[in-house]
PDB file of C-alpha atoms and ligand atoms in Angstrom:
ATOM      1  CA  MET A   1      71.343  98.585  96.908  1.00  0.00           C
ATOM      2  CA  ARG A   2      74.413  96.585  97.837  1.00  0.00           C
ATOM      3  CA  PRO A   3      76.112  95.488  94.603  1.00  0.00           C
ATOM      4  CA  LEU A   4      76.671  91.788  93.915  1.00  0.00           C
ATOM      5  CA  ILE A   5      79.611  90.861  91.723  1.00  0.00           C
ATOM      6  CA  ALA A   6      79.301  87.214  90.740  1.00  0.00           C
ATOM      7  CA  GLY A   7      81.771  85.083  88.805  1.00  0.00           C
ATOM      8  CA  ASN A   8      80.388  82.231  86.717  1.00  0.00           C
ATOM      9  CA  TRP A   9      83.272  79.879  86.014  1.00  0.00           C
ATOM     10  CA  LYS A  10      81.137  77.603  83.795  1.00  0.00           C
ATOM     11  CA  MET A  11      82.923  74.308  82.971  1.00  0.00           C
ATOM     12  CA  ASN A  12      86.363  75.623  83.928  1.00  0.00           C
ATOM     13  CA  GLY A  13      88.563  75.066  86.958  1.00  0.00           C
ATOM     14  CA  LEU A  14      90.528  72.309  88.663  1.00  0.00           C
ATOM     15  CA  SER A  15      91.776  71.946  92.223  1.00  0.00           C
ATOM     16  CA  SER A  16      94.834  73.966  91.183  1.00  0.00           C
ATOM     17  CA  SER A  17      92.465  76.926  90.676  1.00  0.00           C
ATOM     18  CA  VAL A  18      92.676  77.493  94.438  1.00  0.00           C
ATOM     19  CA  ARG A  19      95.784  79.484  93.534  1.00  0.00           C
ATOM     20  CA  GLU A  20      93.725  81.847  91.352  1.00  0.00           C
ATOM     21  CA  ILE A  21      91.493  82.639  94.330  1.00  0.00           C
ATOM     22  CA  GLU A  22      94.519  83.147  96.553  1.00  0.00           C
ATOM     23  CA  LYS A  23      95.818  85.557  93.923  1.00  0.00           C
ATOM     24  CA  LEU A  24      92.452  87.348  93.863  1.00  0.00           C
ATOM     25  CA  ILE A  25      92.510  87.727  97.641  1.00  0.00           C
ATOM     26  CA  GLY A  26      96.050  89.099  97.410  1.00  0.00           C
ATOM     27  CA  LEU A  27      95.016  91.601  94.727  1.00  0.00           C
ATOM     28  CA  LEU A  28      92.171  92.810  96.908  1.00  0.00           C
ATOM     29  CA  SER A  29      94.838  93.658  99.510  1.00  0.00           C
ATOM     30  CA  GLY A  30      94.180  90.660 101.677  1.00  0.00           C
ATOM     31  CA  SER A  31      90.646  91.795 102.434  1.00  0.00           C
ATOM     32  CA  VAL A  32      87.592  91.843 100.246  1.00  0.00           C
ATOM     33  CA  PRO A  33      85.795  95.246 100.321  1.00  0.00           C
ATOM     34  CA  ASP A  34      82.791  94.750 102.592  1.00  0.00           C
ATOM     35  CA  ASP A  35      80.412  97.243 100.956  1.00  0.00           C
ATOM     36  CA  ARG A  36      79.697  94.828  98.120  1.00  0.00           C
ATOM     37  CA  ASP A  37      78.911  91.129  97.883  1.00  0.00           C
ATOM     38  CA  ILE A  38      81.316  88.929  95.981  1.00  0.00           C
ATOM     39  CA  LEU A  39      80.347  85.493  94.753  1.00  0.00           C
ATOM     40  CA  ILE A  40      82.255  82.795  92.922  1.00  0.00           C
ATOM     41  CA  CYS A  41      80.346  79.996  91.207  1.00  0.00           C
ATOM     42  CA  PRO A  42      82.944  77.346  90.339  1.00  0.00           C
ATOM     43  CA  PRO A  43      82.044  73.946  88.886  1.00  0.00           C
ATOM     44  CA  ALA A  44      80.324  71.703  91.447  1.00  0.00           C
ATOM     45  CA  THR A  45      83.523  69.686  91.964  1.00  0.00           C
ATOM     46  CA  LEU A  46      85.184  72.734  93.567  1.00  0.00           C
ATOM     47  CA  ILE A  47      82.369  74.077  95.742  1.00  0.00           C
ATOM     48  CA  GLY A  48      83.312  72.102  98.857  1.00  0.00           C
ATOM     49  CA  LEU A  49      87.006  72.864  98.467  1.00  0.00           C
ATOM     50  CA  PHE A  50      86.488  76.603  97.904  1.00  0.00           C
ATOM     51  CA  ALA A  51      83.955  76.862 100.729  1.00  0.00           C
ATOM     52  CA  THR A  52      86.381  75.166 103.136  1.00  0.00           C
ATOM     53  CA  GLU A  53      89.467  77.077 102.027  1.00  0.00           C
ATOM     54  CA  PHE A  54      87.915  80.517 101.712  1.00  0.00           C
ATOM     55  CA  SER A  55      84.965  80.654 104.120  1.00  0.00           C
ATOM     56  CA  ASP A  56      86.602  83.448 106.135  1.00  0.00           C
ATOM     57  CA  GLU A  57      87.635  85.595 103.186  1.00  0.00           C
ATOM     58  CA  GLY A  58      84.440  87.613 102.822  1.00  0.00           C
ATOM     59  CA  PHE A  59      83.038  86.126  99.657  1.00  0.00           C
ATOM     60  CA  ALA A  60      80.350  83.593  98.969  1.00  0.00           C
ATOM     61  CA  ILE A  61      80.428  80.407  96.906  1.00  0.00           C
ATOM     62  CA  GLY A  62      77.600  79.344  94.622  1.00  0.00           C
ATOM     63  CA  GLY A  63      76.501  76.588  92.259  1.00  0.00           C
ATOM     64  CA  GLN A  64      75.742  76.942  88.543  1.00  0.00           C
ATOM     65  CA  ASP A  65      72.607  74.781  88.453  1.00  0.00           C
ATOM     66  CA  CYS A  66      70.569  72.505  90.710  1.00  0.00           C
ATOM     67  CA  HIS A  67      67.905  69.824  90.346  1.00  0.00           C
ATOM     68  CA  ALA A  68      64.367  70.636  91.467  1.00  0.00           C
ATOM     69  CA  LYS A  69      64.172  67.625  93.804  1.00  0.00           C
ATOM     70  CA  ALA A  70      66.073  67.243  97.082  1.00  0.00           C
ATOM     71  CA  SER A  71      67.269  63.677  96.348  1.00  0.00           C
ATOM     72  CA  GLY A  72      66.366  60.605  94.343  1.00  0.00           C
ATOM     73  CA  PRO A  73      67.066  58.589  91.184  1.00  0.00           C
ATOM     74  CA  HIS A  74      68.555  61.378  89.020  1.00  0.00           C
ATOM     75  CA  THR A  75      71.969  60.198  87.896  1.00  0.00           C
ATOM     76  CA  GLY A  76      74.461  62.998  87.479  1.00  0.00           C
ATOM     77  CA  ASP A  77      72.271  65.695  88.986  1.00  0.00           C
ATOM     78  CA  ILE A  78      72.972  67.746  92.093  1.00  0.00           C
ATOM     79  CA  SER A  79      70.290  69.071  94.441  1.00  0.00           C
ATOM     80  CA  ALA A  80      70.132  72.490  96.027  1.00  0.00           C
ATOM     81  CA  GLU A  81      70.369  70.775  99.426  1.00  0.00           C
ATOM     82  CA  MET A  82      73.672  69.185  98.342  1.00  0.00           C
ATOM     83  CA  LEU A  83      75.037  72.550  97.209  1.00  0.00           C
ATOM     84  CA  ALA A  84      74.051  74.105 100.536  1.00  0.00           C
ATOM     85  CA  ASP A  85      75.625  71.184 102.381  1.00  0.00           C
ATOM     86  CA  ALA A  86      78.874  71.729 100.447  1.00  0.00           C
ATOM     87  CA  GLY A  87      78.952  75.382 101.517  1.00  0.00           C
ATOM     88  CA  ALA A  88      77.138  77.232  98.713  1.00  0.00           C
ATOM     89  CA  ALA A  89      74.955  80.248  99.500  1.00  0.00           C
ATOM     90  CA  PHE A  90      73.698  80.999  95.957  1.00  0.00           C
ATOM     91  CA  VAL A  91      72.926  79.056  92.797  1.00  0.00           C
ATOM     92  CA  ILE A  92      72.585  80.265  89.206  1.00  0.00           C
ATOM     93  CA  VAL A  93      69.444  78.890  87.529  1.00  0.00           C
ATOM     94  CA  GLY A  94      68.216  79.191  83.960  1.00  0.00           C
ATOM     95  CA  HIS A  95      71.488  80.337  82.423  1.00  0.00           C
ATOM     96  CA  SER A  96      71.006  80.594  78.649  1.00  0.00           C
ATOM     97  CA  GLU A  97      73.601  77.846  78.129  1.00  0.00           C
ATOM     98  CA  ARG A  98      71.434  75.506  80.203  1.00  0.00           C
ATOM     99  CA  ARG A  99      68.234  76.699  78.576  1.00  0.00           C
ATOM    100  CA  ALA A 100      69.872  75.943  75.179  1.00  0.00           C
ATOM    101  CA  ASP A 101      71.999  72.853  75.932  1.00  0.00           C
ATOM    102  CA  HIS A 102      69.555  71.113  78.286  1.00  0.00           C
ATOM    103  CA  GLY A 103      66.235  72.389  76.967  1.00  0.00           C
ATOM    104  CA  GLU A 104      65.329  74.058  80.265  1.00  0.00           C
ATOM    105  CA  THR A 105      61.943  75.759  80.113  1.00  0.00           C
ATOM    106  CA  ASP A 106      60.752  78.648  82.280  1.00  0.00           C
ATOM    107  CA  GLU A 107      58.741  76.121  84.267  1.00  0.00           C
ATOM    108  CA  ALA A 108      61.859  74.019  84.947  1.00  0.00           C
ATOM    109  CA  VAL A 109      63.815  77.129  85.900  1.00  0.00           C
ATOM    110  CA  ARG A 110      61.100  78.188  88.351  1.00  0.00           C
ATOM    111  CA  ALA A 111      61.139  74.706  89.949  1.00  0.00           C
ATOM    112  CA  LYS A 112      64.923  74.986  90.356  1.00  0.00           C
ATOM    113  CA  ALA A 113      64.635  78.487  91.838  1.00  0.00           C
ATOM    114  CA  GLU A 114      62.024  77.208  94.301  1.00  0.00           C
ATOM    115  CA  ALA A 115      64.302  74.284  95.171  1.00  0.00           C
ATOM    116  CA  ALA A 116      67.134  76.720  95.853  1.00  0.00           C
ATOM    117  CA  GLN A 117      64.944  78.735  98.225  1.00  0.00           C
ATOM    118  CA  ARG A 118      63.744  75.551  99.950  1.00  0.00           C
ATOM    119  CA  ALA A 119      67.415  74.663 100.608  1.00  0.00           C
ATOM    120  CA  GLY A 120      68.234  78.127 101.942  1.00  0.00           C
ATOM    121  CA  LEU A 121      70.119  79.256  98.820  1.00  0.00           C
ATOM    122  CA  VAL A 122      69.487  82.473  96.907  1.00  0.00           C
ATOM    123  CA  PRO A 123      68.728  81.655  93.246  1.00  0.00           C
ATOM    124  CA  ILE A 124      70.183  83.915  90.556  1.00  0.00           C
ATOM    125  CA  ILE A 125      67.581  83.611  87.816  1.00  0.00           C
ATOM    126  CA  CYS A 126      68.973  84.339  84.334  1.00  0.00           C
ATOM    127  CA  VAL A 127      66.915  85.883  81.548  1.00  0.00           C
ATOM    128  CA  GLY A 128      67.835  87.409  78.206  1.00  0.00           C
ATOM    129  CA  GLU A 129      66.931  87.598  74.546  1.00  0.00           C
ATOM    130  CA  THR A 130      68.753  86.162  71.529  1.00  0.00           C
ATOM    131  CA  GLU A 131      70.158  88.326  68.758  1.00  0.00           C
ATOM    132  CA  ALA A 132      67.256  87.475  66.434  1.00  0.00           C
ATOM    133  CA  GLN A 133      64.737  88.390  69.126  1.00  0.00           C
ATOM    134  CA  ARG A 134      66.396  91.776  69.714  1.00  0.00           C
ATOM    135  CA  LYS A 135      66.604  92.446  65.970  1.00  0.00           C
ATOM    136  CA  ALA A 136      62.880  91.751  65.796  1.00  0.00           C
ATOM    137  CA  GLY A 137      62.291  94.250  68.632  1.00  0.00           C
ATOM    138  CA  LYS A 138      60.958  91.492  70.869  1.00  0.00           C
ATOM    139  CA  GLU A 139      63.475  91.703  73.728  1.00  0.00           C
ATOM    140  CA  LYS A 140      61.042  93.025  76.345  1.00  0.00           C
ATOM    141  CA  GLU A 141      58.339  90.558  75.350  1.00  0.00           C
ATOM    142  CA  ILE A 142      60.828  87.677  75.687  1.00  0.00           C
ATOM    143  CA  VAL A 143      62.365  88.835  78.961  1.00  0.00           C
ATOM    144  CA  GLY A 144      58.933  89.647  80.374  1.00  0.00           C
ATOM    145  CA  ALA A 145      57.723  86.122  79.610  1.00  0.00           C
ATOM    146  CA  GLN A 146      60.885  84.589  81.111  1.00  0.00           C
ATOM    147  CA  LEU A 147      60.411  86.616  84.302  1.00  0.00           C
ATOM    148  CA  ALA A 148      56.731  85.720  84.544  1.00  0.00           C
ATOM    149  CA  GLY A 149      57.523  82.036  84.031  1.00  0.00           C
ATOM    150  CA  SER A 150      60.729  81.654  86.045  1.00  0.00           C
ATOM    151  CA  ILE A 151      60.315  83.660  89.258  1.00  0.00           C
ATOM    152  CA  PRO A 152      59.029  81.670  92.254  1.00  0.00           C
ATOM    153  CA  SER A 153      55.655  82.792  93.521  1.00  0.00           C
ATOM    154  CA  GLY A 154      56.538  82.845  97.241  1.00  0.00           C
ATOM    155  CA  GLU A 155      58.232  85.477  99.375  1.00  0.00           C
ATOM    156  CA  GLY A 156      61.748  84.017  99.198  1.00  0.00           C
ATOM    157  CA  ASP A 157      64.807  86.007  98.201  1.00  0.00           C
ATOM    158  CA  TYR A 158      66.117  85.899  94.634  1.00  0.00           C
ATOM    159  CA  VAL A 159      68.367  87.808  92.231  1.00  0.00           C
ATOM    160  CA  ILE A 160      67.762  88.413  88.509  1.00  0.00           C
ATOM    161  CA  ALA A 161      70.596  88.401  85.970  1.00  0.00           C
ATOM    162  CA  TYR A 162      69.822  90.046  82.643  1.00  0.00           C
ATOM    163  CA  GLU A 163      72.131  88.395  80.122  1.00  0.00           C
ATOM    164  CA  PRO A 164      71.458  89.052  76.434  1.00  0.00           C
ATOM    165  CA  VAL A 165      72.408  85.739  74.796  1.00  0.00           C
ATOM    166  CA  TRP A 166      74.235  87.543  71.983  1.00  0.00           C
ATOM    167  CA  ALA A 167      76.458  89.366  74.504  1.00  0.00           C
ATOM    168  CA  ILE A 168      77.674  86.220  76.295  1.00  0.00           C
ATOM    169  CA  GLY A 169      81.291  85.412  75.498  1.00  0.00           C
ATOM    170  CA  THR A 170      81.228  87.542  72.345  1.00  0.00           C
ATOM    171  CA  GLY A 171      82.804  90.801  73.522  1.00  0.00           C
ATOM    172  CA  LEU A 172      79.620  92.570  72.423  1.00  0.00           C
ATOM    173  CA  THR A 173      77.490  94.512  74.901  1.00  0.00           C
ATOM    174  CA  PRO A 174      74.237  96.435  74.555  1.00  0.00           C
ATOM    175  CA  THR A 175      74.482 100.233  74.686  1.00  0.00           C
ATOM    176  CA  THR A 176      74.284 101.874  78.089  1.00  0.00           C
ATOM    177  CA  ARG A 177      70.838 103.106  77.108  1.00  0.00           C
ATOM    178  CA  ASP A 178      69.622  99.621  76.143  1.00  0.00           C
ATOM    179  CA  ILE A 179      70.880  98.186  79.441  1.00  0.00           C
ATOM    180  CA  ALA A 180      69.205 101.019  81.390  1.00  0.00           C
ATOM    181  CA  GLU A 181      65.950 100.476  79.524  1.00  0.00           C
ATOM    182  CA  MET A 182      65.868  96.725  80.117  1.00  0.00           C
ATOM    183  CA  HIS A 183      66.847  97.050  83.771  1.00  0.00           C
ATOM    184  CA  ALA A 184      64.083  99.613  84.360  1.00  0.00           C
ATOM    185  CA  PHE A 185      61.659  97.186  82.676  1.00  0.00           C
ATOM    186  CA  ILE A 186      62.827  94.318  84.916  1.00  0.00           C
ATOM    187  CA  ARG A 187      62.867  96.512  88.047  1.00  0.00           C
ATOM    188  CA  ALA A 188      59.170  97.255  87.515  1.00  0.00           C
ATOM    189  CA  LYS A 189      58.386  93.519  87.423  1.00  0.00           C
ATOM    190  CA  VAL A 190      60.193  92.401  90.581  1.00  0.00           C
ATOM    191  CA  ARG A 191      59.718  93.129  94.272  1.00  0.00           C
ATOM    192  CA  ASP A 192      61.580  95.978  95.981  1.00  0.00           C
ATOM    193  CA  GLY A 193      64.968  94.887  97.211  1.00  0.00           C
ATOM    194  CA  VAL A 194      65.570  92.345  94.414  1.00  0.00           C
ATOM    195  CA  ARG A 195      68.943  92.923  92.793  1.00  0.00           C
ATOM    196  CA  VAL A 196      69.119  92.947  88.993  1.00  0.00           C
ATOM    197  CA  LEU A 197      72.574  92.059  87.658  1.00  0.00           C
ATOM    198  CA  TYR A 198      73.832  92.612  84.137  1.00  0.00           C
ATOM    199  CA  GLY A 199      75.820  89.825  82.451  1.00  0.00           C
ATOM    200  CA  GLY A 200      77.432  89.401  79.037  1.00  0.00           C
ATOM    201  CA  SER A 201      81.021  90.382  78.186  1.00  0.00           C
ATOM    202  CA  VAL A 202      81.604  92.375  81.376  1.00  0.00           C
ATOM    203  CA  LYS A 203      85.321  93.108  81.584  1.00  0.00           C
ATOM    204  CA  PRO A 204      87.616  95.580  83.356  1.00  0.00           C
ATOM    205  CA  SER A 205      87.329  98.101  80.502  1.00  0.00           C
ATOM    206  CA  ASN A 206      83.522  98.374  80.620  1.00  0.00           C
ATOM    207  CA  ALA A 207      82.726  97.403  84.234  1.00  0.00           C
ATOM    208  CA  GLU A 208      82.688 100.896  85.700  1.00  0.00           C
ATOM    209  CA  GLU A 209      80.373 102.228  83.007  1.00  0.00           C
ATOM    210  CA  ILE A 210      77.977  99.266  83.217  1.00  0.00           C
ATOM    211  CA  LEU A 211      77.942  99.159  87.015  1.00  0.00           C
ATOM    212  CA  SER A 212      77.081 102.848  87.236  1.00  0.00           C
ATOM    213  CA  ILE A 213      73.878 102.492  85.162  1.00  0.00           C
ATOM    214  CA  VAL A 214      70.695 103.110  87.172  1.00  0.00           C
ATOM    215  CA  ASN A 215      69.009  99.840  88.247  1.00  0.00           C
ATOM    216  CA  VAL A 216      72.159  97.772  87.611  1.00  0.00           C
ATOM    217  CA  HIS A 217      72.923  96.237  90.999  1.00  0.00           C
ATOM    218  CA  GLY A 218      75.935  94.174  90.034  1.00  0.00           C
ATOM    219  CA  ALA A 219      77.302  91.866  87.375  1.00  0.00           C
ATOM    220  CA  LEU A 220      77.381  88.199  86.441  1.00  0.00           C
ATOM    221  CA  VAL A 221      80.814  87.711  84.928  1.00  0.00           C
ATOM    222  CA  GLY A 222      81.868  84.690  82.877  1.00  0.00           C
ATOM    223  CA  GLY A 223      85.226  84.719  81.072  1.00  0.00           C
ATOM    224  CA  ALA A 224      86.710  87.653  82.986  1.00  0.00           C
ATOM    225  CA  SER A 225      85.991  85.976  86.339  1.00  0.00           C
ATOM    226  CA  LEU A 226      88.552  83.266  85.546  1.00  0.00           C
ATOM    227  CA  LYS A 227      91.472  85.693  85.722  1.00  0.00           C
ATOM    228  CA  ALA A 228      92.202  87.096  89.172  1.00  0.00           C
ATOM    229  CA  GLU A 229      93.461  90.441  87.781  1.00  0.00           C
ATOM    230  CA  ASP A 230      90.349  90.991  85.670  1.00  0.00           C
ATOM    231  CA  PHE A 231      87.889  89.887  88.332  1.00  0.00           C
ATOM    232  CA  ALA A 232      89.613  92.046  90.967  1.00  0.00           C
ATOM    233  CA  ALA A 233      89.327  95.067  88.654  1.00  0.00           C
ATOM    234  CA  ILE A 234      85.600  94.395  88.119  1.00  0.00           C
ATOM    235  CA  ILE A 235      85.041  93.995  91.878  1.00  0.00           C
ATOM    236  CA  ARG A 236      86.779  97.319  92.464  1.00  0.00           C
ATOM    237  CA  ALA A 237      84.647  99.005  89.768  1.00  0.00           C
ATOM    238  CA  ALA A 238      81.444  98.406  91.772  1.00  0.00           C
ATOM    239  CA  LYS A 239      80.467 101.470  93.749  1.00  0.00           C
TER     240      LYS A 239
HETATM  241  P1  PGA B   1      80.788  86.261  79.708  1.00  0.00           P
HETATM  242  O1  PGA B   1      79.675  85.279  80.314  1.00  0.00           O
HETATM  243  O2  PGA B   1      81.119  87.274  80.784  1.00  0.00           O
HETATM  244  O3  PGA B   1      81.949  85.367  79.363  1.00  0.00           O
HETATM  245  O4  PGA B   1      80.190  86.927  78.524  1.00  0.00           O
HETATM  246  C1  PGA B   1      78.659  85.748  81.160  1.00  0.00           C
HETATM  247  C2  PGA B   1      77.772  84.603  81.585  1.00  0.00           C
HETATM  248  O5  PGA B   1      77.484  83.722  80.756  1.00  0.00           O
HETATM  249  O6  PGA B   1      77.328  84.539  82.747  1.00  0.00           O
END
């Protein structure tokens, strides 16, 4: 399957960050390798700018969240249609930071994923267990329930990102064997052709190993996607 390397910038980035993308393009020798998909999900304020500036550079732009409705009285929210209109092709939904900070349930995440598909975006649906859940041996039960509750029922395209909560921004990663086991578990629960990304402390030093695990079809990269050198190295590590 064609790997997808996605950068999740979270609440980081200003208009001056255009220079970081220019640097990234330079590091990739002026052309992005075309045997892999590259995605950058900046904060919503930068989607239009990045889409306009970099639409011909061979990578896609995505959002980090969307509202389930197309429009209406929802102050501060952004719809999937608005993201698409600004030039996004993907949107992350159900990231653990949103599940934790905004109380998003599986049901809410599914509604957002369906909204993304309605607007012509590909949702990247995030799942993953906490440290306590893994210590209790419940990781598959938790991830299985998140998948069952968050994946849209229709035929639309989607991507899954397996992100153990305890691996996000901590420098910790599961063992290669644990990643392989969880990805095989997820693979068996999704349609053929659905890519399953790994996320959580992916960096240049572990990217090649993680991206070569069976059933790992790419990475969702947080911190390391903010630095052009690191993100370029992770993009190159995808085979
Ligand atoms: P991290 O974040 O790479 O900084 O661990 C990953 C994510 O939250 O998507």
